[in-house]
Tab-separated table of C-alpha atoms in Angstrom:
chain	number	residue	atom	x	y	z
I	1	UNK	CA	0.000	0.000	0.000
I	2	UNK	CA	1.597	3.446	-1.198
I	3	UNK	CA	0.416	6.424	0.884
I	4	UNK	CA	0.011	9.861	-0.387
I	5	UNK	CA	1.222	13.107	1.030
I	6	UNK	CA	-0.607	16.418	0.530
I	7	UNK	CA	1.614	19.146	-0.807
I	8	UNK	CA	1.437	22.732	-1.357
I	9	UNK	CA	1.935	24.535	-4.324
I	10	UNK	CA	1.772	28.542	-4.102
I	11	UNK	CA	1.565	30.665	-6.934
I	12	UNK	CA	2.221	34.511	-5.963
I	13	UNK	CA	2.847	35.823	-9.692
I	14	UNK	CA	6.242	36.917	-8.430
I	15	UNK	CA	7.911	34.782	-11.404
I	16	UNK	CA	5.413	35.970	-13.752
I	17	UNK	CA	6.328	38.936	-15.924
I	18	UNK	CA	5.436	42.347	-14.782
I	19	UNK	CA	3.520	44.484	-16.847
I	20	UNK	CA	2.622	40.975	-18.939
I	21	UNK	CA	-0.807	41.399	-20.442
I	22	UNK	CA	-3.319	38.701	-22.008
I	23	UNK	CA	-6.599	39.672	-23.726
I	24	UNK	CA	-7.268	36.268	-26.068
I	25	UNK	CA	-7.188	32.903	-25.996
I	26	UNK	CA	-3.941	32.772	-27.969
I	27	UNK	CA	-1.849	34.734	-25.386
I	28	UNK	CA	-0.251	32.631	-22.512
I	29	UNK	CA	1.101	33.928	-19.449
I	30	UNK	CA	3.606	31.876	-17.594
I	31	UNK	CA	4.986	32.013	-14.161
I	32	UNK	CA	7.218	29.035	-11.751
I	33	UNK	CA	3.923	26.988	-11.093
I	34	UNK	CA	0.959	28.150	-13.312
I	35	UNK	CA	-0.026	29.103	-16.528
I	36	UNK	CA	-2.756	31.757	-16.967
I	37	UNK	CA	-4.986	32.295	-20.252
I	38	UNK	CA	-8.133	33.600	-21.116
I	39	UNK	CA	-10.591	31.131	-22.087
I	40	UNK	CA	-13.622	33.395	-23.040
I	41	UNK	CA	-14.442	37.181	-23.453
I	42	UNK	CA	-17.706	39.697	-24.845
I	43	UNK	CA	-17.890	43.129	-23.884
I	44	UNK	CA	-15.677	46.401	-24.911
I	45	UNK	CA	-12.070	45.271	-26.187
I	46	UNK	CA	-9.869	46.041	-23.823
I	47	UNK	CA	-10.906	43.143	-21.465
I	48	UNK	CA	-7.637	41.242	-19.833
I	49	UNK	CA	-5.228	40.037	-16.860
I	50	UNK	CA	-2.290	42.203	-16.169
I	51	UNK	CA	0.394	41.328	-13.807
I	52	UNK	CA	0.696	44.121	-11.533
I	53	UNK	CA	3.829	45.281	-9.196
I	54	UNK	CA	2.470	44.117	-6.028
I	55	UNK	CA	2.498	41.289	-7.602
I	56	UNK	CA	-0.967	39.611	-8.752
I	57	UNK	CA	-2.931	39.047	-11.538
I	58	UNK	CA	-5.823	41.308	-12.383
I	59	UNK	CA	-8.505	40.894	-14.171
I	60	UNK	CA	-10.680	43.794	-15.995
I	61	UNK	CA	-14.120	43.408	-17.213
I	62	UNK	CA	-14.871	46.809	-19.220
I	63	UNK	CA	-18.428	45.993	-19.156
I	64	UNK	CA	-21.637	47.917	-21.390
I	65	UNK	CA	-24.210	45.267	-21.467
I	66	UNK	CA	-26.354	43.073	-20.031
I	67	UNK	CA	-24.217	40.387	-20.274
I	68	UNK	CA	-20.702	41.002	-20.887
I	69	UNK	CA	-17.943	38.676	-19.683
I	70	UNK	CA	-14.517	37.978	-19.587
I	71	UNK	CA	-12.568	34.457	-18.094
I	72	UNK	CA	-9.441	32.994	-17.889
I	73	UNK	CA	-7.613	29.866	-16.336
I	74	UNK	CA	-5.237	29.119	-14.047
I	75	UNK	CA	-3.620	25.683	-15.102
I	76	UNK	CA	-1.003	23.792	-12.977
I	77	UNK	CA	2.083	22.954	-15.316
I	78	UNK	CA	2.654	19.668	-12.872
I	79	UNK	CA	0.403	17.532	-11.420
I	80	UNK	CA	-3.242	17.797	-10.017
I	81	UNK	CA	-4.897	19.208	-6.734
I	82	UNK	CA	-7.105	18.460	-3.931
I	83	UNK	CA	-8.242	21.758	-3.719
I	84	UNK	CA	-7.237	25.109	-3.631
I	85	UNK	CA	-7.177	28.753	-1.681
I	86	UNK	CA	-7.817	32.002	-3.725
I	87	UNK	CA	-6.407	35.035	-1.859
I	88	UNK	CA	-6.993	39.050	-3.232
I	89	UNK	CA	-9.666	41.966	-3.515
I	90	UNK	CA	-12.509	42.345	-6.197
I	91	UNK	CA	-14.092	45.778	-7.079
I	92	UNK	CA	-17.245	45.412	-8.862
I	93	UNK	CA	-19.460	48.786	-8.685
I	94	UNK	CA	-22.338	47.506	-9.778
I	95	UNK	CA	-24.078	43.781	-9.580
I	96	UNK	CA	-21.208	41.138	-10.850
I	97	UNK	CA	-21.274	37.646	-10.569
I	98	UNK	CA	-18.081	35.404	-10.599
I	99	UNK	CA	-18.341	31.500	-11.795
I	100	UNK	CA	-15.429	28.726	-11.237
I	101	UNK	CA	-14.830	25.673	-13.178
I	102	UNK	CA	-12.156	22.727	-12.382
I	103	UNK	CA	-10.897	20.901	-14.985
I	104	UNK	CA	-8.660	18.511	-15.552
I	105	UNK	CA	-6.365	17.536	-18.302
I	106	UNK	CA	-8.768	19.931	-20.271
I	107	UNK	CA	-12.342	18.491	-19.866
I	108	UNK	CA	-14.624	20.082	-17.463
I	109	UNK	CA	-15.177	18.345	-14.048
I	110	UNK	CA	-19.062	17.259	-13.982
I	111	UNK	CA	-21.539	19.392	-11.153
I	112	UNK	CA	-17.817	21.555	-10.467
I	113	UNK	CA	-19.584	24.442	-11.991
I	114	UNK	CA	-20.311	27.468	-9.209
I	115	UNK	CA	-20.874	31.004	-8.408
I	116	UNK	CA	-18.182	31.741	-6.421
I	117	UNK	CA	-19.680	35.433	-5.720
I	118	UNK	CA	-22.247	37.194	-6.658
I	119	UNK	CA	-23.102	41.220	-5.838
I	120	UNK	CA	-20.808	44.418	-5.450
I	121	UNK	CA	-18.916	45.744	-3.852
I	122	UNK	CA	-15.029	46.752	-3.051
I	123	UNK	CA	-13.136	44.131	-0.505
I	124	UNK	CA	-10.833	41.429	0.004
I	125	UNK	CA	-11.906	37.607	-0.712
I	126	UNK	CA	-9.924	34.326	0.722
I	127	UNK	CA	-11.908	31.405	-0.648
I	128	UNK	CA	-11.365	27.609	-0.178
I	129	UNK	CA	-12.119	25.431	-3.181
I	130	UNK	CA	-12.563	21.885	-3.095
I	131	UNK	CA	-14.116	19.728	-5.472
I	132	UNK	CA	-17.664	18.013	-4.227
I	133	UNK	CA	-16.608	15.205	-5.787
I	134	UNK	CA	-13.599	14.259	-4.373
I	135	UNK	CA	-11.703	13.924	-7.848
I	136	UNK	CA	-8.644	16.317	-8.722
I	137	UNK	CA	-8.139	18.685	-11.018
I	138	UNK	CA	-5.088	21.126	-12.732
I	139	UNK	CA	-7.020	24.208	-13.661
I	140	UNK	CA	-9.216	27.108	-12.085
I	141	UNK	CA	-11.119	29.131	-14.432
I	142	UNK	CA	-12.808	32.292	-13.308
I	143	UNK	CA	-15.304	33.899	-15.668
I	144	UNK	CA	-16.626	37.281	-14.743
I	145	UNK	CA	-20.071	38.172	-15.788
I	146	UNK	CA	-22.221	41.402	-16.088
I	147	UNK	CA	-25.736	42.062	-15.087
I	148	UNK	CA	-26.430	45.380	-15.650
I	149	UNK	CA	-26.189	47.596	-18.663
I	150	UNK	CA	-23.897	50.437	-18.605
I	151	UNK	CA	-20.402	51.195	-19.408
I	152	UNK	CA	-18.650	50.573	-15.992
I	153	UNK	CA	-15.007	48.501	-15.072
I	154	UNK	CA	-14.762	45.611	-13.277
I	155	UNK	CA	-12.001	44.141	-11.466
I	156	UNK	CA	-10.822	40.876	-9.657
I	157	UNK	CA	-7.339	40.555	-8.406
I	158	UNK	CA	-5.717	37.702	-7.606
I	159	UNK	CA	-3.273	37.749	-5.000
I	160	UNK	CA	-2.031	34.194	-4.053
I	161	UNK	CA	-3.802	30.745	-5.318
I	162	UNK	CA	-2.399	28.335	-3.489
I	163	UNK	CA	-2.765	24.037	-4.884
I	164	UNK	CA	-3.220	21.146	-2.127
I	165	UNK	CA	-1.263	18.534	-4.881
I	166	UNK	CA	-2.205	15.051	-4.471
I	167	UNK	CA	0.854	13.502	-6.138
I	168	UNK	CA	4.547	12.595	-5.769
I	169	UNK	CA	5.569	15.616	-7.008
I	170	UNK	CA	8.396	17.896	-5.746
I	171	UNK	CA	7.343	20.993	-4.419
């Protein structure tokens, strides 16, 4: 019998690239432990994820209709998680909801798809995610929606995610 051992895997965005931008599904962003893209986006053009100075990785919704969103993934490059720990602030000044998926390898994990939040506001978030299933996964997508008309900005930084890996890999 071969035991397991849970191990952490932080991603901080300090080895991504400051100032490193994504907007489409063909741009990558790549850091010591994760890779970000976007996965889906409708509204004005300028939706992305910027790395900021702090560092973290914020998200814009720039937001004029009823339903305008933006999303993007964060993918482990090794292995799979238990679950996983979302640290940083959202500003949303109007009504906003935010969905998560898991996925692994790709493929969508079934009855994994939440609201995660859902109002406005301007305040710091640390949310636990496991899956209700039990199964792992390599990839968090967030997808920001609107639900009011209007031109307004949205934003969801991301200051820490932090993986419970359920493998033999090294930290």
């Amino acid at each position: 019998m071969s035991s397991t051992s849970l191990k952490p895997r932080v991603e901080d965005f300090k080895s991504y690239p400051v100032g490193g931008k994504i907007s489409e599904s063909v741009e990558l962003l790549e850091g010591k432990h994760t890779e970000a893209r976007v996965f889906i986006t409708m509204g004005l053009s300028d939706n992305n994820c910027t790395v900021t100075p702090e560092p973290s990785l914020k998200a814009e919704l720039y937001g004029q209709g009823r339903e305008d969103y933006f999303g993007y993934g964060l993918t482990l490059k090794e292995g799979s998680a238990t679950s996983a720990k979302l640290i940083g602030h959202v500003s949303f000044p109007s009504r906003m909801i935010i969905y998560r998926d898991l996925l692994l390898e790709g493929k969508q994990l079934e009855g994994e798809s939440l609201k995660l939040f859902e109002g406005e506001g301007d305040f710091k978030f640390n949310e636990s995610i496991t899956p209700k299933n039990g199964k792992d996964f390599d990839e968090v997508r967030l997808q920001m929606t609107t639900t009011i008309e209007g031109v307004k900005t949205y934003s969801f930084t991301l200051r820490t995610i932090s993986f419970t890996l359920k493998d033999n890999h090294p930290s």
